Coordinates of C-alpha atoms in Angstrom, one line a residue:
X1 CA 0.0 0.0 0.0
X2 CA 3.0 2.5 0.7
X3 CA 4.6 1.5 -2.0
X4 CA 1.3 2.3 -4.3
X5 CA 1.1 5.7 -2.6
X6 CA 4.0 6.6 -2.9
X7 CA 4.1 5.9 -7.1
X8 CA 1.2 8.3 -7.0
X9 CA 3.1 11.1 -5.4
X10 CA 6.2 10.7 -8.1
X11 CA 3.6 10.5 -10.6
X12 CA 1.7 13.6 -9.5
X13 CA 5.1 15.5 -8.7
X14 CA 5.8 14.5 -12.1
X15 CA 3.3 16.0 -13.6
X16 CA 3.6 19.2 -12.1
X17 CA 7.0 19.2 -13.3
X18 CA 5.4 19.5 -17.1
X19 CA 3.4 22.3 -15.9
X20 CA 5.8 24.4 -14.5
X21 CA 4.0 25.7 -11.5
X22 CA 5.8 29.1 -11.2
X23 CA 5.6 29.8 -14.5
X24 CA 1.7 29.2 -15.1
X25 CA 1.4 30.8 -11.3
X26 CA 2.9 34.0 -13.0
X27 CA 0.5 33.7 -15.8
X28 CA -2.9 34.1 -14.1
X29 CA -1.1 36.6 -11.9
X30 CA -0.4 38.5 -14.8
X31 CA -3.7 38.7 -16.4
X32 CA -5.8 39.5 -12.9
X33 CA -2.9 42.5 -12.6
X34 CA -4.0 43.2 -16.5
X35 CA -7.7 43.6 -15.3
X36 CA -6.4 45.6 -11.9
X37 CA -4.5 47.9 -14.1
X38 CA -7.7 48.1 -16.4
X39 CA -10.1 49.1 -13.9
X40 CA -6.7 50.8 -11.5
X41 CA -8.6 48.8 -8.6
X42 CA -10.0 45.7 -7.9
X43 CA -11.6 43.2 -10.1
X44 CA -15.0 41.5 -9.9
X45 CA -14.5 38.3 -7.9
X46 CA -15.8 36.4 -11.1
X47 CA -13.7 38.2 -13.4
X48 CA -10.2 37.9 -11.4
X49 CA -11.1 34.2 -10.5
X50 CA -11.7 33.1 -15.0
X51 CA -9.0 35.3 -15.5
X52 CA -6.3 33.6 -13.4
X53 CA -7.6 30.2 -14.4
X54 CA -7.5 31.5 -18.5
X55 CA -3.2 32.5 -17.9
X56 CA -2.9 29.8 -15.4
X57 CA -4.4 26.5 -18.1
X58 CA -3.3 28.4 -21.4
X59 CA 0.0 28.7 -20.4
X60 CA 0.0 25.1 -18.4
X61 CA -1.1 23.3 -21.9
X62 CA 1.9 24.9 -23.6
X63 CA 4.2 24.1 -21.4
X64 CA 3.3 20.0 -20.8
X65 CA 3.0 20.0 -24.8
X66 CA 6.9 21.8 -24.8
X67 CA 8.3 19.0 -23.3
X68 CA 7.2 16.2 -26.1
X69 CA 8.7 18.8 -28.6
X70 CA 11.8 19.4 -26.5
X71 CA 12.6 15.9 -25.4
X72 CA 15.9 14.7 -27.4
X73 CA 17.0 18.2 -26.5
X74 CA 15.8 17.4 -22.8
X75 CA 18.0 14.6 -22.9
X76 CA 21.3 16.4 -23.4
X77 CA 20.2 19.0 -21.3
X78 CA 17.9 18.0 -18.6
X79 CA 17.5 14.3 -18.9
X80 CA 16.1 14.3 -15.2
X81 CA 13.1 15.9 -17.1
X82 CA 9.4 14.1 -16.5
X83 CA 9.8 12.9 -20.3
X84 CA 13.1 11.7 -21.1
X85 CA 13.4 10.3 -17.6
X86 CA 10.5 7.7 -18.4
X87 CA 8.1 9.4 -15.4
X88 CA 5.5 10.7 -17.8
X89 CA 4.5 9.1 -20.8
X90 CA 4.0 10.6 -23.9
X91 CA 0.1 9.8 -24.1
X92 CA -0.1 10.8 -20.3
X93 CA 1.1 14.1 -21.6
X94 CA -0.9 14.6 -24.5
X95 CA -4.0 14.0 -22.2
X96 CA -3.1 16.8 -20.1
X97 CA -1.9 19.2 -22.3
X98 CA -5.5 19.0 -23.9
X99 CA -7.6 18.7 -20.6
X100 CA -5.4 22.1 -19.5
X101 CA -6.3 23.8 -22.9
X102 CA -9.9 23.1 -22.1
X103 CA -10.2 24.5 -19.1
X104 CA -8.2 27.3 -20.3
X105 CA -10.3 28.3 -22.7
X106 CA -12.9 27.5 -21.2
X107 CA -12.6 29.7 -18.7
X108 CA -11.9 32.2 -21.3
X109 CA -15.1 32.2 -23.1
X110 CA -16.9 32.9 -20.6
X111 CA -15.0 36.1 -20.2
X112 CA -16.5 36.9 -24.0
X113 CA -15.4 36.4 -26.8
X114 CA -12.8 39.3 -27.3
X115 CA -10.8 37.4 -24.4
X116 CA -11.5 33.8 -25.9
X117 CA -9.8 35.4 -29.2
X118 CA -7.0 36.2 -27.7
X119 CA -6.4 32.9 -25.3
X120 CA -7.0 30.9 -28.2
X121 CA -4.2 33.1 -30.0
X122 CA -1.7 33.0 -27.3
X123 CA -2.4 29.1 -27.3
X124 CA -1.9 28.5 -31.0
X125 CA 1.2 31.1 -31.0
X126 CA 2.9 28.9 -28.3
X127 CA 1.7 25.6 -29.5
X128 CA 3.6 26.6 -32.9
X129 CA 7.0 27.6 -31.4
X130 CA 6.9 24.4 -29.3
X131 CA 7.0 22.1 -32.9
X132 CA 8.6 24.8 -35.2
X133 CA 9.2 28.1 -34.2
X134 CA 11.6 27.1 -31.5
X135 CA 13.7 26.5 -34.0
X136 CA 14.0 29.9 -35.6
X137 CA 16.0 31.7 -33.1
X138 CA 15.1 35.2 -33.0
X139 CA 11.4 34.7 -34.7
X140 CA 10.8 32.0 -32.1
X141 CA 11.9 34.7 -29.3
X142 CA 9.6 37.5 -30.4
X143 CA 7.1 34.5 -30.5
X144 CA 7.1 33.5 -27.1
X145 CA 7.7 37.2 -25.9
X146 CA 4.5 38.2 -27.6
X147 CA 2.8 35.3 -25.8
X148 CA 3.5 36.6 -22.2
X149 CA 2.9 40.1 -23.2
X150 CA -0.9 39.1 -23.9
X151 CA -1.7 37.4 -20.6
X152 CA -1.6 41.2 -19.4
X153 CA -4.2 42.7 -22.8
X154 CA -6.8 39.3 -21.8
X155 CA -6.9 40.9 -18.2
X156 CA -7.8 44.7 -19.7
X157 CA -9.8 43.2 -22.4
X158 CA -12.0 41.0 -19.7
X159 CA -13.1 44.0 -17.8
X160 CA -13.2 46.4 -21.0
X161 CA -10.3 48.7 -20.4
X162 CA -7.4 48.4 -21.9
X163 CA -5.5 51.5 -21.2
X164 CA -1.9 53.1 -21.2
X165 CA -1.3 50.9 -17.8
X166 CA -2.0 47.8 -19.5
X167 CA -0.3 48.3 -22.4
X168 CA 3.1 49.6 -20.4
X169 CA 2.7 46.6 -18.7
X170 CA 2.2 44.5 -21.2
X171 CA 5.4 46.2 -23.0
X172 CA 7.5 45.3 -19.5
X173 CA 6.4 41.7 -20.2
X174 CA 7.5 41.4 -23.4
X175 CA 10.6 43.1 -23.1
X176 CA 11.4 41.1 -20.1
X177 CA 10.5 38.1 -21.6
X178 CA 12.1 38.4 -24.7
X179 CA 15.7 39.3 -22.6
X180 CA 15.2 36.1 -20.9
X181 CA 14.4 34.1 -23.7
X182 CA 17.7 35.1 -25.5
X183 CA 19.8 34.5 -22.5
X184 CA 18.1 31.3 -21.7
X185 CA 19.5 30.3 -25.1
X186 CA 22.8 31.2 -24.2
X187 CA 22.5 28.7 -21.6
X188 CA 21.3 25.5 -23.6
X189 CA 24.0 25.9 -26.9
X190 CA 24.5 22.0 -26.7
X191 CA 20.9 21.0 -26.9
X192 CA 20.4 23.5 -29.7
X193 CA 23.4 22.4 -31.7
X194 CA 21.7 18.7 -31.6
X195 CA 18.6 20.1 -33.1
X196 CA 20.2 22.6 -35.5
X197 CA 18.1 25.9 -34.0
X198 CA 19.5 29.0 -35.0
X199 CA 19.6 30.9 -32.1
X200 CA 21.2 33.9 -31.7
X201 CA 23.8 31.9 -29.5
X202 CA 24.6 29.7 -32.1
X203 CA 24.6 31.7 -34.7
X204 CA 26.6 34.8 -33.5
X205 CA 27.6 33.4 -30.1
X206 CA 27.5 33.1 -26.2
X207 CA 28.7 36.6 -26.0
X208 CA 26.9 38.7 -28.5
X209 CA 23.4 36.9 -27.2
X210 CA 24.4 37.9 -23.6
X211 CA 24.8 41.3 -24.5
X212 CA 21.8 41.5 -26.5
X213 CA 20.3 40.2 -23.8
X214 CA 21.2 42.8 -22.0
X215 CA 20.3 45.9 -24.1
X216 CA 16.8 44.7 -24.2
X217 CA 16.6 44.3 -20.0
X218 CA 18.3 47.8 -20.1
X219 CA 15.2 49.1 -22.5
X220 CA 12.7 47.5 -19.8
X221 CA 14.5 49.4 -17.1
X222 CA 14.2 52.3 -19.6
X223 CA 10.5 51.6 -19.6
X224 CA 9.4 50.7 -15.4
X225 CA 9.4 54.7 -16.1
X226 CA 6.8 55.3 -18.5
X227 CA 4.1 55.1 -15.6
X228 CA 5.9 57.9 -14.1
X229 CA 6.4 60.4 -16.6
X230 CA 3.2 59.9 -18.0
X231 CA 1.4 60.6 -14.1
X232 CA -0.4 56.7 -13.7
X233 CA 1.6 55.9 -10.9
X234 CA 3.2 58.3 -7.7
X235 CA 5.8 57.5 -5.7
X236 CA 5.2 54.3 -4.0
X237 CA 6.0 53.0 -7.9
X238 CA 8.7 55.1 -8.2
X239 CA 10.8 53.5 -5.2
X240 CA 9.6 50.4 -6.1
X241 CA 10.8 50.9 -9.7
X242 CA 14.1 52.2 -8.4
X243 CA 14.9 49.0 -6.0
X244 CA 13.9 46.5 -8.5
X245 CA 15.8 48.1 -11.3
X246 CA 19.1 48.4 -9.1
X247 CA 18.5 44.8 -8.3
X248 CA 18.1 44.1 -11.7
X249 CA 20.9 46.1 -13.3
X250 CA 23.5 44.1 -11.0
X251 CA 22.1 40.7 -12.4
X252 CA 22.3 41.9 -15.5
X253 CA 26.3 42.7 -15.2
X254 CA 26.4 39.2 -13.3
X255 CA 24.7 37.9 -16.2
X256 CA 27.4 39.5 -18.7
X257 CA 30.1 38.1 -16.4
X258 CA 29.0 34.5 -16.4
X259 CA 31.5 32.1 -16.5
X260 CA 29.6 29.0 -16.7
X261 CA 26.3 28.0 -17.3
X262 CA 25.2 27.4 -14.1
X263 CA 26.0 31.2 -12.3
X264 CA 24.3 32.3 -15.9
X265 CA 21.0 30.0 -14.8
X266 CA 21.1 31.5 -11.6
X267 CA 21.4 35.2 -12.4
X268 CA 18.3 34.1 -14.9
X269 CA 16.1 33.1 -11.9
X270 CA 17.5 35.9 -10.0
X271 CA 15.9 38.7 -12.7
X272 CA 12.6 36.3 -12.6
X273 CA 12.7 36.5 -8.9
X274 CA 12.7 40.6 -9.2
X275 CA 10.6 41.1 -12.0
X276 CA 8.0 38.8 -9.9
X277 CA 7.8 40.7 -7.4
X278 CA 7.8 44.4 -9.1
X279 CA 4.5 43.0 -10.5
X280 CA 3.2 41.7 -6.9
X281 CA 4.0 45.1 -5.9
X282 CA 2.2 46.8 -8.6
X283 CA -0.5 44.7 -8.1
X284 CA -0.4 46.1 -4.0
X285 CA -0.4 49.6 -4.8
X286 CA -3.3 49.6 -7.0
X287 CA -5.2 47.9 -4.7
X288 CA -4.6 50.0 -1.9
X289 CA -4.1 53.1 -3.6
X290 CA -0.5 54.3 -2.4

């Protein structure tokens, strides 16, 4: 009986592996803080509760289906992977990957159709750079980049606002995003060399992708600002801005400076770290009104 038990828990842990909790987490964060921004306060219980689960399954179904597409890569790379390591089965991901996209859109729909339109977008976007796009380096960035962005225009469009707010924010994500998708390159050359992906890595090298990298976080430090200059936000923002983008600009420089792949991982999850929580703090101050 333990023994039973306890195969459920690997398989379950497993499975949430695919999903990438943190990253689909972020997700139906990011479209709730879309509709917050929308209405600069807070949402209608219903609306903030479809709206999380819309980011939360959309992005969930493209991340399970990433690892089928991703799995000879996965085993140079991450063989300890759900996949490759023989915990999850290629029809036990395929079933989730669909039930997520169900629900995710699901929940979408009922958010009307301008919102449905745009999660199935975002779906169809991502479920195309997980078999081809992937491979097309910079194209395949923009792709994914665009992705994120929308979580925050499906939270403005489900309430019916999307405004200068929104759209700086969903500027941030992309911007972010796209840095961190070129880095993240940087970081997996060996798998991509297996698959012949052009990434900008590969293709121009370690360096030149680092420090492309690292214009394009400089450009969303450029643009926390926006919200400022334009009078959407006072100065609880402000020194919120400021702390993250000091914390930011040192990973960044750490980032440049990497020596190995690991520290560069780990300055990676250090910029997610802060950009997570500049948008939990956004999400605080238009709540409460600072």
């Amino acid at each position: 009986m333990r023994g039973r038990w306890s195969h459920i828990l690997a398989k379950l842990h497993a499975l949430l592996d695919l999903v990438r909790i943190d990253l689909v987490f972020g997700a139906g964060i990011f479209v709730v803080l879309g509709e917050i921004l929308g209405l600069a306060g807070l949402p209608p219980m219903r609306e903030a509760l479809l709206g999380f689960l819309t980011g939360f399954f959309v992005s969930g179904s493209a991340n399970i289906s990433n690892d089928y597409f991703d799995l000879e890569v996965d085993r140079v790379n991450q063989p300890g992977r759900p996949l490759p390591s023989g915990q999850v089965t290629a029809r036990e991901l395929w079933t989730l990957s669909i039930l997520f996209a169900a629900i995710g859109l699901a929940a979408a729909a009922l958010l009307g159709t301008s919102v449905l339109a745009l999660a199935a977008l975002a779906w169809l976007a991502a479920f195309l750079y997980n078999a081809r796009l992937k491979e097309m380096g910079l194209l395949g960035n923009l792709t994914v980049a665009s992705c994120v962005a929308m979580t925050a225009i499906m939270g403005g469009a489900a309430v019916g606002s999307i405004n200068g707010m929104v759209l700086t924010f969903a500027a941030l994500a992309f911007l972010f995003d796209l840095g961190e998708e070129i880095a993240s390159d940087a970081m997996d050359a060996r798998g991509d060399e297996m698959r012949s992906a052009k990434s900008i890595a590969s293709s121009m090298g370690r360096g030149y992708a680092l420090r492309l990298s690292a214009g394009i976080f400089a450009a969303f430090i450029m643009a926390t600002f926006i919200p400022i200059l334009m009078g959407w936000q006072g100065g609880a923002y402000l020194l919120l801005a400021l702390a993250a983008d000091i914390c930011m600009a040192y990973f960044i420089i750490r980032l440049i400076q990497s020596s190995s792949i690991e520290e560069g991982r780990a300055q990676i999850r250090r910029l997610y770290l802060t950009w997570g929580l500049l948008a939990l703090a956004l999400i605080l101050i238009n709540l409460i009104k600072l």
